[in-house]
Amino acid sequence: LLASLATFAAFLVAQNTDGLSLEQERTTATLVLASSAIIVLARVARPLQPWKVLLIGLMATFLALTTVFDPLRDYFEIVDPPRGTMVMAIAVIAATAVLMQPVWVLGDRAVAWGERKLAARKRSPS
C-alpha cells in the first residue's frame, strides 16, 4: 500500500510539472516503485543474514544499472527526468523508507485484530 501510494504521488507530481514528457513521468513513477520495492524487500528480509544482504544489494545494483546502462535503459524505456523531478522522487523514496516501520506496525496490528476477531467468532456458538 505504501509503495503504491508513493508511486502514485510521484507520478501525480511529475504529471503536473510543466515540460515533462509522458516517458519522463513514467520513469519517475517506475524509479519510485522499484526503489520502494527494494525498501520492502529489506523489511521483509529481516532478520538479515549475509545472503539476504547480498540479495538486497544485487537488486539495488540492478536498479542503478537500469538508469545508466543503455541496453537496460532502452529495454525499460528509462529517460532522464529533470533534476528537480529527481529530487522530488528521492524525497518520496526517503519518506517511504521512514514511513515503512510505522506502516508495518499498523499492518501487524490490523492483522492481529482480524485474527482475534476470527478466533472469537469460532469460539462463540452459532
PDB file of C-alpha atoms in Angstrom:
ATOM      1  CA  LEU A   1       0.000   0.000   0.000  1.00  0.00           C
ATOM      2  CA  LEU A   2       2.766   2.415   0.919  1.00  0.00           C
ATOM      3  CA  ALA A   3       4.732   1.644  -2.252  1.00  0.00           C
ATOM      4  CA  SER A   4       1.681   2.200  -4.438  1.00  0.00           C
ATOM      5  CA  LEU A   5       0.829   5.472  -2.698  1.00  0.00           C
ATOM      6  CA  ALA A   6       4.404   6.704  -3.087  1.00  0.00           C
ATOM      7  CA  THR A   7       4.415   5.760  -6.760  1.00  0.00           C
ATOM      8  CA  PHE A   8       1.081   7.447  -7.393  1.00  0.00           C
ATOM      9  CA  ALA A   9       2.158  10.593  -5.543  1.00  0.00           C
ATOM     10  CA  ALA A  10       5.403  10.832  -7.531  1.00  0.00           C
ATOM     11  CA  PHE A  11       3.557  10.282 -10.797  1.00  0.00           C
ATOM     12  CA  LEU A  12       0.995  12.976  -9.961  1.00  0.00           C
ATOM     13  CA  VAL A  13       3.701  15.486  -9.115  1.00  0.00           C
ATOM     14  CA  ALA A  14       5.596  14.629 -12.301  1.00  0.00           C
ATOM     15  CA  GLN A  15       2.403  14.808 -14.339  1.00  0.00           C
ATOM     16  CA  ASN A  16       1.696  18.299 -13.020  1.00  0.00           C
ATOM     17  CA  THR A  17       5.230  19.528 -13.689  1.00  0.00           C
ATOM     18  CA  ASP A  18       5.439  21.655 -16.817  1.00  0.00           C
ATOM     19  CA  GLY A  19       7.608  20.408 -19.639  1.00  0.00           C
ATOM     20  CA  LEU A  20       7.819  16.710 -18.726  1.00  0.00           C
ATOM     21  CA  SER A  21       7.133  14.105 -21.364  1.00  0.00           C
ATOM     22  CA  LEU A  22       4.994  11.064 -20.641  1.00  0.00           C
ATOM     23  CA  GLU A  23       8.182   8.973 -20.729  1.00  0.00           C
ATOM     24  CA  GLN A  24       9.756  11.152 -18.010  1.00  0.00           C
ATOM     25  CA  GLU A  25       6.601  10.896 -15.888  1.00  0.00           C
ATOM     26  CA  ARG A  26       6.573   7.109 -16.253  1.00  0.00           C
ATOM     27  CA  THR A  27      10.293   6.909 -15.493  1.00  0.00           C
ATOM     28  CA  THR A  28       9.766   8.873 -12.285  1.00  0.00           C
ATOM     29  CA  ALA A  29       6.985   6.520 -11.197  1.00  0.00           C
ATOM     30  CA  THR A  30       8.995   3.444 -12.183  1.00  0.00           C
ATOM     31  CA  LEU A  31      12.059   4.519 -10.209  1.00  0.00           C
ATOM     32  CA  VAL A  32       9.962   5.302  -7.126  1.00  0.00           C
ATOM     33  CA  LEU A  33       8.149   1.959  -7.342  1.00  0.00           C
ATOM     34  CA  ALA A  34      11.354  -0.043  -7.871  1.00  0.00           C
ATOM     35  CA  SER A  35      13.092   1.773  -5.004  1.00  0.00           C
ATOM     36  CA  SER A  36      10.072   1.229  -2.768  1.00  0.00           C
ATOM     37  CA  ALA A  37      10.127  -2.462  -3.650  1.00  0.00           C
ATOM     38  CA  ILE A  38      13.763  -2.679  -2.520  1.00  0.00           C
ATOM     39  CA  ILE A  39      12.805  -0.953   0.743  1.00  0.00           C
ATOM     40  CA  VAL A  40      10.006  -3.504   1.238  1.00  0.00           C
ATOM     41  CA  LEU A  41      12.422  -6.331   0.402  1.00  0.00           C
ATOM     42  CA  ALA A  42      14.831  -5.050   3.044  1.00  0.00           C
ATOM     43  CA  ARG A  43      11.987  -5.034   5.601  1.00  0.00           C
ATOM     44  CA  VAL A  44      10.681  -8.478   4.674  1.00  0.00           C
ATOM     45  CA  ALA A  45      14.208  -9.932   4.733  1.00  0.00           C
ATOM     46  CA  ARG A  46      14.551  -9.430   8.496  1.00  0.00           C
ATOM     47  CA  PRO A  47      16.353 -10.913  10.313  1.00  0.00           C
ATOM     48  CA  LEU A  48      19.165 -10.025   7.947  1.00  0.00           C
ATOM     49  CA  GLN A  49      21.653 -12.703   7.016  1.00  0.00           C
ATOM     50  CA  PRO A  50      24.591 -12.371   4.619  1.00  0.00           C
ATOM     51  CA  TRP A  51      22.733 -13.909   1.660  1.00  0.00           C
ATOM     52  CA  LYS A  52      19.766 -11.577   2.232  1.00  0.00           C
ATOM     53  CA  VAL A  53      22.038  -8.533   2.358  1.00  0.00           C
ATOM     54  CA  LEU A  54      23.615  -9.756  -0.884  1.00  0.00           C
ATOM     55  CA  LEU A  55      20.175 -10.126  -2.487  1.00  0.00           C
ATOM     56  CA  ILE A  56      19.136  -6.616  -1.442  1.00  0.00           C
ATOM     57  CA  GLY A  57      22.447  -5.226  -2.696  1.00  0.00           C
ATOM     58  CA  LEU A  58      22.097  -7.008  -6.030  1.00  0.00           C
ATOM     59  CA  MET A  59      18.570  -5.685  -6.508  1.00  0.00           C
ATOM     60  CA  ALA A  60      19.724  -2.134  -5.730  1.00  0.00           C
ATOM     61  CA  THR A  61      22.683  -2.562  -8.093  1.00  0.00           C
ATOM     62  CA  PHE A  62      20.427  -3.810 -10.869  1.00  0.00           C
ATOM     63  CA  LEU A  63      18.135  -0.814 -10.392  1.00  0.00           C
ATOM     64  CA  ALA A  64      21.134   1.518 -10.577  1.00  0.00           C
ATOM     65  CA  LEU A  65      22.363  -0.221 -13.737  1.00  0.00           C
ATOM     66  CA  THR A  66      18.981   0.264 -15.409  1.00  0.00           C
ATOM     67  CA  THR A  67      19.436   4.013 -15.059  1.00  0.00           C
ATOM     68  CA  VAL A  68      22.921   4.156 -16.612  1.00  0.00           C
ATOM     69  CA  PHE A  69      23.400   1.135 -18.917  1.00  0.00           C
ATOM     70  CA  ASP A  70      21.888   1.934 -22.331  1.00  0.00           C
ATOM     71  CA  PRO A  71      20.598  -1.552 -23.252  1.00  0.00           C
ATOM     72  CA  LEU A  72      18.714  -1.713 -19.934  1.00  0.00           C
ATOM     73  CA  ARG A  73      17.561   1.906 -20.243  1.00  0.00           C
ATOM     74  CA  ASP A  74      16.185   1.123 -23.683  1.00  0.00           C
ATOM     75  CA  TYR A  75      14.537  -2.119 -22.589  1.00  0.00           C
ATOM     76  CA  PHE A  76      12.764  -0.464 -19.640  1.00  0.00           C
ATOM     77  CA  GLU A  77      12.218   2.800 -21.572  1.00  0.00           C
ATOM     78  CA  ILE A  78      14.036   4.834 -18.917  1.00  0.00           C
ATOM     79  CA  VAL A  79      14.595   8.501 -19.785  1.00  0.00           C
ATOM     80  CA  ASP A  80      16.205  11.193 -17.662  1.00  0.00           C
ATOM     81  CA  PRO A  81      13.694  13.336 -15.781  1.00  0.00           C
ATOM     82  CA  PRO A  82      14.822  16.880 -14.930  1.00  0.00           C
ATOM     83  CA  ARG A  83      16.915  17.364 -11.793  1.00  0.00           C
ATOM     84  CA  GLY A  84      14.023  18.880  -9.816  1.00  0.00           C
ATOM     85  CA  THR A  85      11.814  15.891 -10.592  1.00  0.00           C
ATOM     86  CA  MET A  86      14.563  13.504  -9.468  1.00  0.00           C
ATOM     87  CA  VAL A  87      14.975  15.453  -6.228  1.00  0.00           C
ATOM     88  CA  MET A  88      11.226  15.076  -5.648  1.00  0.00           C
ATOM     89  CA  ALA A  89      11.408  11.354  -6.427  1.00  0.00           C
ATOM     90  CA  ILE A  90      14.294  10.910  -3.977  1.00  0.00           C
ATOM     91  CA  ALA A  91      12.272  12.772  -1.323  1.00  0.00           C
ATOM     92  CA  VAL A  92       9.309  10.438  -1.913  1.00  0.00           C
ATOM     93  CA  ILE A  93      11.604   7.394  -1.675  1.00  0.00           C
ATOM     94  CA  ALA A  94      13.102   8.711   1.575  1.00  0.00           C
ATOM     95  CA  ALA A  95       9.623   9.345   3.009  1.00  0.00           C
ATOM     96  CA  THR A  96       8.654   5.804   2.044  1.00  0.00           C
ATOM     97  CA  ALA A  97      11.680   4.434   3.891  1.00  0.00           C
ATOM     98  CA  VAL A  98      10.849   6.491   7.001  1.00  0.00           C
ATOM     99  CA  LEU A  99       7.162   5.553   6.946  1.00  0.00           C
ATOM    100  CA  MET A 100       7.807   1.857   6.364  1.00  0.00           C
ATOM    101  CA  GLN A 101       8.246   0.972  10.048  1.00  0.00           C
ATOM    102  CA  PRO A 102       5.090   2.664  11.420  1.00  0.00           C
ATOM    103  CA  VAL A 103       3.012   1.393   8.498  1.00  0.00           C
ATOM    104  CA  TRP A 104       4.382  -2.113   9.084  1.00  0.00           C
ATOM    105  CA  VAL A 105       3.446  -1.906  12.783  1.00  0.00           C
ATOM    106  CA  LEU A 106      -0.071  -0.737  11.898  1.00  0.00           C
ATOM    107  CA  GLY A 107      -0.391  -3.594   9.420  1.00  0.00           C
ATOM    108  CA  ASP A 108       0.718  -6.107  12.043  1.00  0.00           C
ATOM    109  CA  ARG A 109      -1.819  -4.707  14.500  1.00  0.00           C
ATOM    110  CA  ALA A 110      -4.601  -4.842  11.904  1.00  0.00           C
ATOM    111  CA  VAL A 111      -3.799  -8.470  11.095  1.00  0.00           C
ATOM    112  CA  ALA A 112      -3.659  -9.380  14.806  1.00  0.00           C
ATOM    113  CA  TRP A 113      -7.015  -7.647  15.384  1.00  0.00           C
ATOM    114  CA  GLY A 114      -8.550  -9.597  12.488  1.00  0.00           C
ATOM    115  CA  GLU A 115      -7.137 -12.860  13.777  1.00  0.00           C
ATOM    116  CA  ARG A 116      -8.576 -12.184  17.253  1.00  0.00           C
ATOM    117  CA  LYS A 117     -11.990 -11.440  15.742  1.00  0.00           C
ATOM    118  CA  LEU A 118     -11.917 -14.659  13.719  1.00  0.00           C
ATOM    119  CA  ALA A 119     -10.819 -16.693  16.751  1.00  0.00           C
ATOM    120  CA  ALA A 120     -13.614 -15.160  18.864  1.00  0.00           C
ATOM    121  CA  ARG A 121     -16.151 -15.909  16.147  1.00  0.00           C
ATOM    122  CA  LYS A 122     -15.018 -19.551  16.015  1.00  0.00           C
ATOM    123  CA  ARG A 123     -15.348 -19.891  19.815  1.00  0.00           C
ATOM    124  CA  SER A 124     -18.827 -18.378  20.059  1.00  0.00           C
ATOM    125  CA  PRO A 125     -21.798 -20.669  19.424  1.00  0.00           C
ATOM    126  CA  SER A 126     -23.680 -20.029  16.200  1.00  0.00           C
TER     127      SER A 126
END
